[in-house]
GROMACS .gro file of C-alpha atoms in nm:
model
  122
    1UNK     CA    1  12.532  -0.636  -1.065
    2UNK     CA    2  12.712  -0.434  -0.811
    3UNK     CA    3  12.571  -0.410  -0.488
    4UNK     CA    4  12.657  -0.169  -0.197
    5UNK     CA    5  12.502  -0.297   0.201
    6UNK     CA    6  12.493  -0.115   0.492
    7UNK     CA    7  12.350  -0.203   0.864
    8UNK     CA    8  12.264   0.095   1.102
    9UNK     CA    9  12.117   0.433   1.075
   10UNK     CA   10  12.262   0.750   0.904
   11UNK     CA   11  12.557   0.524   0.704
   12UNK     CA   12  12.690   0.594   0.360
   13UNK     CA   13  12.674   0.325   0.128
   14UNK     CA   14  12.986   0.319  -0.108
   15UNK     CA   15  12.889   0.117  -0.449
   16UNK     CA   16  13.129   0.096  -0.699
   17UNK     CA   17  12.946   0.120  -1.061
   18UNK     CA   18  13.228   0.119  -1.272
   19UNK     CA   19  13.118  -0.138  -1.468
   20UNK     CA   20  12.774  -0.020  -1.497
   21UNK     CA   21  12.924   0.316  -1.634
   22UNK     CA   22  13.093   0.082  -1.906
   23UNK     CA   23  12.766  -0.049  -1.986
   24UNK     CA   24  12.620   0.310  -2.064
   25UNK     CA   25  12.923   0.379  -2.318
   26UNK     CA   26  12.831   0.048  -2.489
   27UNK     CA   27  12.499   0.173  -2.497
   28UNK     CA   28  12.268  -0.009  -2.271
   29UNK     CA   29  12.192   0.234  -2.006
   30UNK     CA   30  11.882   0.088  -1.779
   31UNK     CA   31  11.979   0.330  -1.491
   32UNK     CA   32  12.050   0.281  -1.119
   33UNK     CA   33  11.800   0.183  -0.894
   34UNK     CA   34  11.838   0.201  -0.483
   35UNK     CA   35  11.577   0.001  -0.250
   36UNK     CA   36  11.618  -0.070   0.110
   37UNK     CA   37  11.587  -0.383   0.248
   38UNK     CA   38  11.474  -0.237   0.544
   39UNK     CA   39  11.124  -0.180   0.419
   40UNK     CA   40  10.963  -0.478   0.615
   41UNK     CA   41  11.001  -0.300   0.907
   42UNK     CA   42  10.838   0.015   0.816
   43UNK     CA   43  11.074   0.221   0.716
   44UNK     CA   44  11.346   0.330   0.476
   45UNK     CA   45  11.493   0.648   0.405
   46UNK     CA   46  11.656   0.802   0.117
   47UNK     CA   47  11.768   1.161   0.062
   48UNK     CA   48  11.735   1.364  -0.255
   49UNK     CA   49  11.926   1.600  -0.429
   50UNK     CA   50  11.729   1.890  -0.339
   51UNK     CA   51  11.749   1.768   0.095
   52UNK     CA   52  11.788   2.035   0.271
   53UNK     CA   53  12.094   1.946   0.447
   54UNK     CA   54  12.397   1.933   0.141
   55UNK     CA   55  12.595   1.643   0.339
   56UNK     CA   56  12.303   1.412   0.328
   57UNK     CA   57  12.235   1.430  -0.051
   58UNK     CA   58  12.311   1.134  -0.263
   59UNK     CA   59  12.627   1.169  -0.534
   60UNK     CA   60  12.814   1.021  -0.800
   61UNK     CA   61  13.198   1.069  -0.760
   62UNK     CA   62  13.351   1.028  -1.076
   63UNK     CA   63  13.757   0.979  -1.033
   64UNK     CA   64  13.902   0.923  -1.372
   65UNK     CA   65  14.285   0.967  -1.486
   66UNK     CA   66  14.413   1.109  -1.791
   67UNK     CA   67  14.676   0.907  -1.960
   68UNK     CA   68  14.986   1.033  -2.049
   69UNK     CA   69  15.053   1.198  -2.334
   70UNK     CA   70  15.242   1.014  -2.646
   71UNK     CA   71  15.527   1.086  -2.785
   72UNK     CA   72  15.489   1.259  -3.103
   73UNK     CA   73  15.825   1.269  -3.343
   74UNK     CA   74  15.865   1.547  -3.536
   75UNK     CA   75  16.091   1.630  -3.799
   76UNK     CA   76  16.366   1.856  -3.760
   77UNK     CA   77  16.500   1.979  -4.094
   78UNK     CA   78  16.875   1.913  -4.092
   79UNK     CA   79  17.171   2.133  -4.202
   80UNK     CA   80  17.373   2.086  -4.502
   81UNK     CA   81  17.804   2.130  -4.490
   82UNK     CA   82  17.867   2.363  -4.763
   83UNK     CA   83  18.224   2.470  -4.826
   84UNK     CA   84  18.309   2.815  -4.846
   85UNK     CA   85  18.661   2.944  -4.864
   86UNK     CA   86  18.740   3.181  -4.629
   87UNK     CA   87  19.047   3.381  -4.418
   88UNK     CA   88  18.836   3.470  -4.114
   89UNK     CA   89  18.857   3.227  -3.798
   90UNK     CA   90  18.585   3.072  -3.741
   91UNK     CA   91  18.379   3.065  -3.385
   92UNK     CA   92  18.405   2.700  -3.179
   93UNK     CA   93  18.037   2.507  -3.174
   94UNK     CA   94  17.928   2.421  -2.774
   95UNK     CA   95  17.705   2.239  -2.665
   96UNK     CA   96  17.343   2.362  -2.429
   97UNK     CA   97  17.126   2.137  -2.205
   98UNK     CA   98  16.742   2.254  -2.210
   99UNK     CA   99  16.522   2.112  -2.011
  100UNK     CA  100  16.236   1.903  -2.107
  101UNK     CA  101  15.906   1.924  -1.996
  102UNK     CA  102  15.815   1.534  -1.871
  103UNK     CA  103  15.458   1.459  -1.924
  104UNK     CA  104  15.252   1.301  -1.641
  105UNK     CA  105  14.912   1.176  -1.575
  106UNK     CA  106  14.647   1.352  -1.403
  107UNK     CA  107  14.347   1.235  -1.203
  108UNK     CA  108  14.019   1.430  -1.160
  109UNK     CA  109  13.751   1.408  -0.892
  110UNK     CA  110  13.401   1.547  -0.977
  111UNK     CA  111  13.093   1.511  -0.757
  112UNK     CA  112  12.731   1.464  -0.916
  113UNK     CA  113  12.483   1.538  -0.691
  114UNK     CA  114  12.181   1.287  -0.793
  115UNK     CA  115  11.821   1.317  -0.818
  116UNK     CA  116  11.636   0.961  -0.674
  117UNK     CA  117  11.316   0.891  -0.821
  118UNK     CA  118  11.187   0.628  -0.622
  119UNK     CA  119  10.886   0.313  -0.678
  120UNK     CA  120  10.667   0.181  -0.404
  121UNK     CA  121  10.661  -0.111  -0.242
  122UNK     CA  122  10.399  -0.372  -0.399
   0.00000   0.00000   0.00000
């Protein structure tokens, strides 16, 4: 369990669930729940997706990175000498450079604004 504290009013609490994301791949996906600890004093206070103000809305940020691509060989067919008489000179072979693309990873950032269905207090 992964657990994210804050003290104060109007702070953003940063929990990493990265773990808990793992857990929904391998299938066992109970959710996240939030409760304040602040609740024996009469209040807590969480925003939902649909707050009116956008900056006070709960999300998800989901930074992932792609890996980087494999090599894949490929095969190249490859020519054959065949001799040919001939009188006519023939043209000297040189030599190019192209340039290769290099492959590189790439990391995304996506924001999922939540919606935060919250229990009472027994």
């Amino acid at each position: 369990n992964e657990v994210g504290e804050t003290t104060g009013t109007g702070k953003w609490v940063d929990v990493p669930v990265t773990s808990i994301v793992q857990q929904w791949i391998d299938g066992q996906n109970h959710g996240l729940i939030l409760r304040g600890y602040a609740e024996q004093w009469g209040k807590c206070v969480f925003f939902s997706s649909r707050f009116f103000y956008p900056q006070f809305r709960p999300f998800l940020e989901v930074i992932w990175t792609e890996p980087t691509p494999t090599p894949t060989n490929t095969l190249t067919p490859t020519a054959t000498a065949t001799s040919t008489p001939t009188n006519t000179p023939t043209s000297t072979a040189t030599s190019t450079v192209t340039a290769t693309p290099t492959a590189t990873s790439t990391v995304e950032r996506h924001k999922l604004y939540l919606p935060i269905a919250i229990k009472g207090g027994g």
